[in-house]
Amino acid sequence: MTDEILLDELTTALSCQSGVKIHINCAEKISGGDINETYKLSTSDGTLFLKMNDAHIYPDMFLRELNGLNILRNTNAISVPRPLATGTVGDKGFLVTEFMEKGGVTPDFWENFGASLSRVHRQTQTYYGFQETNYIGTLKQYNTPYSSWPVFYAFNRLQPLTRAAYDQQVMDKAMVVQMEHLWKQLPAMFPDEKPALLHGDLWSGNFMVGKDGKACVYDPAVYYGNREMDLAMTRLFGGFDTRFYFSYQSMYPLAEGWQSRIGVCQLYPLMVHLLLFGGSYYNNVKEILDEF
């Protein structure tokens, strides 16, 4: 990314899309997950954040992320980085957002976070799904609309990943049969509830403490679904503080029996991790399926 031509192309794209003449002075590589190259940009308009990836493999990934960030920002319910530009330079796709400075945790941080997420989840629409296919990690996330959550969850979430896992030989036939058995039980498990706007990839690596001491979320995989999906995912990979869940529940109580559905809701992110990283995630998936 130190290539001057790429910096010049980024400067032009950023200036055109933001409507303000911006010059990029330098790009400093920083850590930002396992998927993308990430940089801290020093510019004439302040510090910005840049992520890049292979444009040929993921031609629309950052445009979809930009759309998701904007939808979350428009709720005015939770802090989200402001997206500024997306496009292609050389063989790289890119997304530029404001750079979020870190702050210190306030005493009511987790309570505020839980309340903020409950306000996001109160945003609804008439169907489960989303206006476009997007991504979770580097995997396509299908959002074909359905009026039924169990149907949506089976057809758009579990079935595509089960097929991919079997084709990649990280899931055997016996586990496929177990998954098919689970799909048939979904309608009896989930009570009717309005579709909720979801972050879609809400774990401890996708939020930070902002300068105001409140949570800022990023790297979304948004869609309208059952809100238990976001809550179940927060319990994976380290989990959130107990105060977060008490606050959420006080603001927007979950439907009866939600505890019994945590594992079923966690199947989707665990399947994503099985496909992306393999390893122990096979046992995590099997342990849930063995309960059914």
GROMACS .gro file of C-alpha atoms in nm:
model
  292
    1MET     CA    1   0.000   0.000   0.000
    2THR     CA    2   0.304   0.231   0.007
    3ASP     CA    3   0.270   0.253  -0.374
    4GLU     CA    4   0.232   0.623  -0.460
    5ILE     CA    5   0.000   0.543  -0.750
    6LEU     CA    6  -0.245   0.365  -0.521
    7LEU     CA    7  -0.236   0.656  -0.276
    8ASP     CA    8  -0.304   0.900  -0.559
    9GLU     CA    9  -0.597   0.689  -0.684
   10LEU     CA   10  -0.736   0.665  -0.331
   11THR     CA   11  -0.702   1.041  -0.287
   12THR     CA   12  -0.900   1.101  -0.606
   13ALA     CA   13  -1.174   0.851  -0.516
   14LEU     CA   14  -1.205   0.982  -0.161
   15SER     CA   15  -1.227   1.344  -0.277
   16CYS     CA   16  -1.487   1.265  -0.544
   17GLN     CA   17  -1.714   1.060  -0.318
   18SER     CA   18  -1.690   1.282  -0.011
   19GLY     CA   19  -1.735   1.604  -0.206
   20VAL     CA   20  -1.435   1.756  -0.027
   21LYS     CA   21  -1.079   1.783  -0.158
   22ILE     CA   22  -0.880   1.542   0.060
   23HIS     CA   23  -0.513   1.461   0.030
   24ILE     CA   24  -0.371   1.142   0.181
   25ASN     CA   25  -0.033   1.214   0.338
   26CYS     CA   26   0.058   0.860   0.445
   27ALA     CA   27  -0.086   0.516   0.521
   28GLU     CA   28   0.019   0.323   0.830
   29LYS     CA   29  -0.062  -0.049   0.837
   30ILE     CA   30  -0.248  -0.155   1.153
   31SER     CA   31  -0.400  -0.476   1.287
   32GLY     CA   32  -0.764  -0.525   1.191
   33GLY     CA   33  -0.868  -0.887   1.185
   34ASP     CA   34  -0.791  -1.194   0.977
   35ILE     CA   35  -0.964  -1.099   0.653
   36ASN     CA   36  -0.864  -0.753   0.527
   37GLU     CA   37  -0.559  -0.533   0.503
   38THR     CA   38  -0.620  -0.233   0.730
   39TYR     CA   39  -0.455   0.108   0.747
   40LYS     CA   40  -0.464   0.432   0.940
   41LEU     CA   41  -0.465   0.719   0.692
   42SER     CA   42  -0.320   1.056   0.775
   43THR     CA   43  -0.501   1.307   0.552
   44SER     CA   44  -0.556   1.678   0.508
   45ASP     CA   45  -0.902   1.620   0.660
   46GLY     CA   46  -0.784   1.430   0.966
   47THR     CA   47  -0.729   1.061   1.042
   48LEU     CA   48  -0.930   0.802   0.846
   49PHE     CA   49  -0.954   0.422   0.840
   50LEU     CA   50  -0.895   0.211   0.528
   51LYS     CA   51  -0.961  -0.156   0.459
   52MET     CA   52  -0.862  -0.336   0.139
   53ASN     CA   53  -0.901  -0.679  -0.016
   54ASP     CA   54  -0.884  -0.856  -0.352
   55ALA     CA   55  -1.133  -0.685  -0.585
   56HIS     CA   56  -1.155  -0.985  -0.818
   57ILE     CA   57  -1.250  -1.230  -0.545
   58TYR     CA   58  -1.479  -0.990  -0.354
   59PRO     CA   59  -1.594  -0.731  -0.610
   60ASP     CA   60  -1.887  -0.593  -0.409
   61MET     CA   61  -1.796  -0.679  -0.049
   62PHE     CA   62  -1.712  -0.326   0.064
   63LEU     CA   63  -2.011  -0.168  -0.110
   64ARG     CA   64  -2.233  -0.408   0.083
   65GLU     CA   65  -2.053  -0.320   0.406
   66LEU     CA   66  -2.094   0.051   0.336
   67ASN     CA   67  -2.469  -0.002   0.289
   68GLY     CA   68  -2.488  -0.190   0.618
   69LEU     CA   69  -2.299   0.080   0.806
   70ASN     CA   70  -2.532   0.346   0.670
   71ILE     CA   71  -2.844   0.155   0.771
   72LEU     CA   72  -2.715   0.110   1.126
   73ARG     CA   73  -2.611   0.477   1.144
   74ASN     CA   74  -2.954   0.588   1.028
   75THR     CA   75  -3.117   0.426   1.330
   76ASN     CA   76  -2.948   0.687   1.552
   77ALA     CA   77  -2.947   0.411   1.814
   78ILE     CA   78  -2.579   0.320   1.835
   79SER     CA   79  -2.242   0.461   1.733
   80VAL     CA   80  -2.116   0.342   1.392
   81PRO     CA   81  -1.817   0.468   1.188
   82ARG     CA   82  -1.925   0.703   0.910
   83PRO     CA   83  -1.843   0.546   0.572
   84LEU     CA   84  -1.681   0.788   0.329
   85ALA     CA   85  -1.584   0.606   0.011
   86THR     CA   86  -1.562   0.266  -0.154
   87GLY     CA   87  -1.437   0.141  -0.488
   88THR     CA   88  -1.136  -0.017  -0.657
   89VAL     CA   89  -0.773   0.090  -0.693
   90GLY     CA   90  -0.548  -0.139  -0.891
   91ASP     CA   91  -0.655  -0.493  -0.805
   92LYS     CA   92  -0.779  -0.393  -0.459
   93GLY     CA   93  -1.128  -0.312  -0.338
   94PHE     CA   94  -1.137  -0.056  -0.060
   95LEU     CA   95  -1.356   0.105   0.204
   96VAL     CA   96  -1.269   0.430   0.381
   97THR     CA   97  -1.448   0.532   0.701
   98GLU     CA   98  -1.388   0.780   0.977
   99PHE     CA   99  -1.123   0.664   1.225
  100MET     CA  100  -1.282   0.594   1.562
  101GLU     CA  101  -1.061   0.693   1.852
  102LYS     CA  102  -1.066   0.465   2.155
  103GLY     CA  103  -1.186   0.583   2.493
  104GLY     CA  104  -1.222   0.451   2.845
  105VAL     CA  105  -1.508   0.236   2.968
  106THR     CA  106  -1.764   0.431   3.171
  107PRO     CA  107  -1.934   0.270   3.474
  108ASP     CA  108  -2.258   0.228   3.275
  109PHE     CA  109  -2.093   0.117   2.951
  110TRP     CA  110  -2.255  -0.227   2.934
  111GLU     CA  111  -2.598  -0.098   3.036
  112ASN     CA  112  -2.581   0.164   2.760
  113PHE     CA  113  -2.463  -0.094   2.508
  114GLY     CA  114  -2.753  -0.329   2.587
  115ALA     CA  115  -3.005  -0.046   2.565
  116SER     CA  116  -2.858   0.075   2.235
  117LEU     CA  117  -2.880  -0.269   2.077
  118SER     CA  118  -3.243  -0.301   2.190
  119ARG     CA  119  -3.319   0.025   2.002
  120VAL     CA  120  -3.152  -0.111   1.688
  121HIS     CA  121  -3.363  -0.426   1.713
  122ARG     CA  122  -3.685  -0.226   1.731
  123GLN     CA  123  -3.628  -0.123   1.368
  124THR     CA  124  -3.845  -0.357   1.166
  125GLN     CA  125  -3.991  -0.433   0.823
  126THR     CA  126  -4.253  -0.668   0.681
  127TYR     CA  127  -4.024  -0.959   0.590
  128TYR     CA  128  -3.714  -1.144   0.706
  129GLY     CA  129  -3.420  -1.072   0.478
  130PHE     CA  130  -3.254  -0.775   0.319
  131GLN     CA  131  -3.247  -0.576  -0.003
  132GLU     CA  132  -2.930  -0.744  -0.126
  133THR     CA  133  -2.694  -1.034  -0.076
  134ASN     CA  134  -2.406  -0.929   0.147
  135TYR     CA  135  -2.120  -1.094   0.336
  136ILE     CA  136  -2.036  -1.241   0.673
  137GLY     CA  137  -1.659  -1.255   0.682
  138THR     CA  138  -1.571  -1.351   0.326
  139LEU     CA  139  -1.876  -1.576   0.281
  140LYS     CA  140  -2.180  -1.468   0.082
  141GLN     CA  141  -2.483  -1.410   0.304
  142TYR     CA  142  -2.809  -1.475   0.122
  143ASN     CA  143  -3.107  -1.259   0.215
  144THR     CA  144  -3.394  -1.380  -0.003
  145PRO     CA  145  -3.709  -1.248   0.169
  146TYR     CA  146  -3.945  -1.481   0.356
  147SER     CA  147  -4.241  -1.412   0.580
  148SER     CA  148  -4.137  -1.694   0.817
  149TRP     CA  149  -3.823  -1.681   1.032
  150PRO     CA  150  -3.780  -2.063   1.049
  151VAL     CA  151  -3.802  -2.084   0.668
  152PHE     CA  152  -3.559  -1.794   0.627
  153TYR     CA  153  -3.315  -1.943   0.876
  154ALA     CA  154  -3.324  -2.285   0.711
  155PHE     CA  155  -3.309  -2.174   0.346
  156ASN     CA  156  -3.082  -1.867   0.367
  157ARG     CA  157  -2.852  -1.955   0.654
  158LEU     CA  158  -2.816  -2.321   0.748
  159GLN     CA  159  -2.877  -2.490   0.413
  160PRO     CA  160  -2.620  -2.297   0.204
  161LEU     CA  161  -2.348  -2.341   0.466
  162THR     CA  162  -2.429  -2.709   0.518
  163ARG     CA  163  -2.402  -2.767   0.143
  164ALA     CA  164  -2.071  -2.580   0.129
  165ALA     CA  165  -1.933  -2.762   0.433
  166TYR     CA  166  -2.022  -3.101   0.285
  167ASP     CA  167  -1.872  -3.008  -0.054
  168GLN     CA  168  -1.551  -2.894   0.119
  169GLN     CA  169  -1.546  -3.217   0.323
  170VAL     CA  170  -1.549  -3.043   0.661
  171MET     CA  171  -1.891  -3.196   0.739
  172ASP     CA  172  -1.981  -3.561   0.692
  173LYS     CA  173  -2.310  -3.711   0.571
  174ALA     CA  174  -2.421  -3.805   0.922
  175MET     CA  175  -2.398  -3.444   1.032
  176VAL     CA  176  -2.588  -3.330   0.721
  177VAL     CA  177  -2.869  -3.567   0.821
  178GLN     CA  178  -2.866  -3.419   1.172
  179MET     CA  179  -2.890  -3.068   1.025
  180GLU     CA  180  -3.183  -3.168   0.804
  181HIS     CA  181  -3.357  -3.311   1.109
  182LEU     CA  182  -3.308  -2.980   1.290
  183TRP     CA  183  -3.453  -2.776   1.001
  184LYS     CA  184  -3.780  -2.963   1.035
  185GLN     CA  185  -3.802  -2.869   1.403
  186LEU     CA  186  -3.743  -2.495   1.359
  187PRO     CA  187  -4.111  -2.394   1.313
  188ALA     CA  188  -4.199  -2.543   1.651
  189MET     CA  189  -3.903  -2.377   1.825
  190PHE     CA  190  -3.945  -2.010   1.739
  191PRO     CA  191  -4.249  -1.803   1.839
  192ASP     CA  192  -4.375  -1.542   1.593
  193GLU     CA  193  -4.199  -1.208   1.623
  194LYS     CA  194  -4.145  -0.907   1.397
  195PRO     CA  195  -3.826  -0.904   1.192
  196ALA     CA  196  -3.557  -0.699   1.370
  197LEU     CA  197  -3.269  -0.508   1.216
  198LEU     CA  198  -2.959  -0.705   1.312
  199HIS     CA  199  -2.592  -0.617   1.318
  200GLY     CA  200  -2.545  -0.974   1.201
  201ASP     CA  201  -2.186  -1.034   1.317
  202LEU     CA  202  -2.192  -0.904   1.672
  203TRP     CA  203  -1.903  -1.045   1.875
  204SER     CA  204  -1.637  -0.887   2.094
  205GLY     CA  205  -1.407  -0.823   1.797
  206ASN     CA  206  -1.664  -0.604   1.623
  207PHE     CA  207  -1.711  -0.330   1.879
  208MET     CA  208  -1.488  -0.086   2.061
  209VAL     CA  209  -1.518   0.174   2.336
  210GLY     CA  210  -1.546   0.514   2.169
  211LYS     CA  211  -1.415   0.848   2.294
  212ASP     CA  212  -1.751   0.910   2.461
  213GLY     CA  213  -1.717   0.590   2.663
  214LYS     CA  214  -1.997   0.418   2.470
  215ALA     CA  215  -1.993   0.123   2.233
  216CYS     CA  216  -1.914   0.171   1.866
  217VAL     CA  217  -1.994  -0.124   1.637
  218TYR     CA  218  -1.854  -0.202   1.292
  219ASP     CA  219  -1.800  -0.486   1.039
  220PRO     CA  220  -2.175  -0.554   1.013
  221ALA     CA  221  -2.351  -0.828   0.817
  222VAL     CA  222  -2.693  -0.666   0.842
  223TYR     CA  223  -3.032  -0.813   0.766
  224TYR     CA  224  -3.376  -0.827   0.924
  225GLY     CA  225  -3.406  -1.145   1.127
  226ASN     CA  226  -3.481  -1.286   1.468
  227ARG     CA  227  -3.308  -1.067   1.727
  228GLU     CA  228  -3.204  -1.374   1.926
  229MET     CA  229  -2.937  -1.422   1.656
  230ASP     CA  230  -2.743  -1.112   1.763
  231LEU     CA  231  -2.780  -1.197   2.132
  232ALA     CA  232  -2.669  -1.557   2.080
  233MET     CA  233  -2.361  -1.450   1.889
  234THR     CA  234  -2.256  -1.209   2.164
  235ARG     CA  235  -2.219  -1.517   2.387
  236LEU     CA  236  -1.956  -1.672   2.157
  237PHE     CA  237  -1.583  -1.604   2.141
  238GLY     CA  238  -1.547  -1.455   2.488
  239GLY     CA  239  -1.897  -1.318   2.542
  240PHE     CA  240  -2.022  -0.986   2.678
  241ASP     CA  241  -2.057  -0.866   3.035
  242THR     CA  242  -2.366  -0.986   3.225
  243ARG     CA  243  -2.485  -0.625   3.266
  244PHE     CA  244  -2.529  -0.601   2.888
  245TYR     CA  245  -2.789  -0.881   2.892
  246PHE     CA  246  -2.977  -0.752   3.195
  247SER     CA  247  -3.003  -0.409   3.036
  248TYR     CA  248  -3.122  -0.547   2.703
  249GLN     CA  249  -3.380  -0.769   2.869
  250SER     CA  250  -3.515  -0.480   3.075
  251MET     CA  251  -3.555  -0.266   2.763
  252TYR     CA  252  -3.683  -0.528   2.517
  253PRO     CA  253  -3.755  -0.867   2.678
  254LEU     CA  254  -3.688  -1.174   2.466
  255ALA     CA  255  -3.963  -1.423   2.390
  256GLU     CA  256  -4.022  -1.705   2.635
  257GLY     CA  257  -3.785  -1.997   2.597
  258TRP     CA  258  -3.502  -1.793   2.444
  259GLN     CA  259  -3.245  -1.977   2.657
  260SER     CA  260  -3.330  -2.306   2.487
  261ARG     CA  261  -3.270  -2.151   2.143
  262ILE     CA  262  -2.923  -2.007   2.205
  263GLY     CA  263  -2.742  -2.307   2.057
  264VAL     CA  264  -2.966  -2.318   1.750
  265CYS     CA  265  -2.901  -1.948   1.686
  266GLN     CA  266  -2.527  -2.000   1.734
  267LEU     CA  267  -2.519  -2.267   1.464
  268TYR     CA  268  -2.496  -2.006   1.190
  269PRO     CA  269  -2.185  -1.820   1.313
  270LEU     CA  270  -2.025  -2.151   1.414
  271MET     CA  271  -2.086  -2.288   1.064
  272VAL     CA  272  -1.929  -1.973   0.921
  273HIS     CA  273  -1.622  -2.031   1.138
  274LEU     CA  274  -1.614  -2.400   1.044
  275LEU     CA  275  -1.596  -2.304   0.677
  276LEU     CA  276  -1.343  -2.024   0.725
  277PHE     CA  277  -1.118  -2.174   0.992
  278GLY     CA  278  -1.208  -2.543   1.036
  279GLY     CA  279  -1.052  -2.697   1.344
  280SER     CA  280  -1.246  -2.717   1.667
  281TYR     CA  281  -1.559  -2.560   1.520
  282TYR     CA  282  -1.662  -2.903   1.390
  283ASN     CA  283  -1.703  -3.021   1.749
  284ASN     CA  284  -1.891  -2.702   1.844
  285VAL     CA  285  -2.142  -2.761   1.564
  286LYS     CA  286  -2.177  -3.132   1.639
  287GLU     CA  287  -2.235  -3.067   2.008
  288ILE     CA  288  -2.537  -2.847   1.928
  289LEU     CA  289  -2.677  -3.085   1.667
  290ASP     CA  290  -2.647  -3.381   1.904
  291GLU     CA  291  -2.905  -3.213   2.128
  292PHE     CA  292  -3.167  -3.254   1.856
   0.00000   0.00000   0.00000
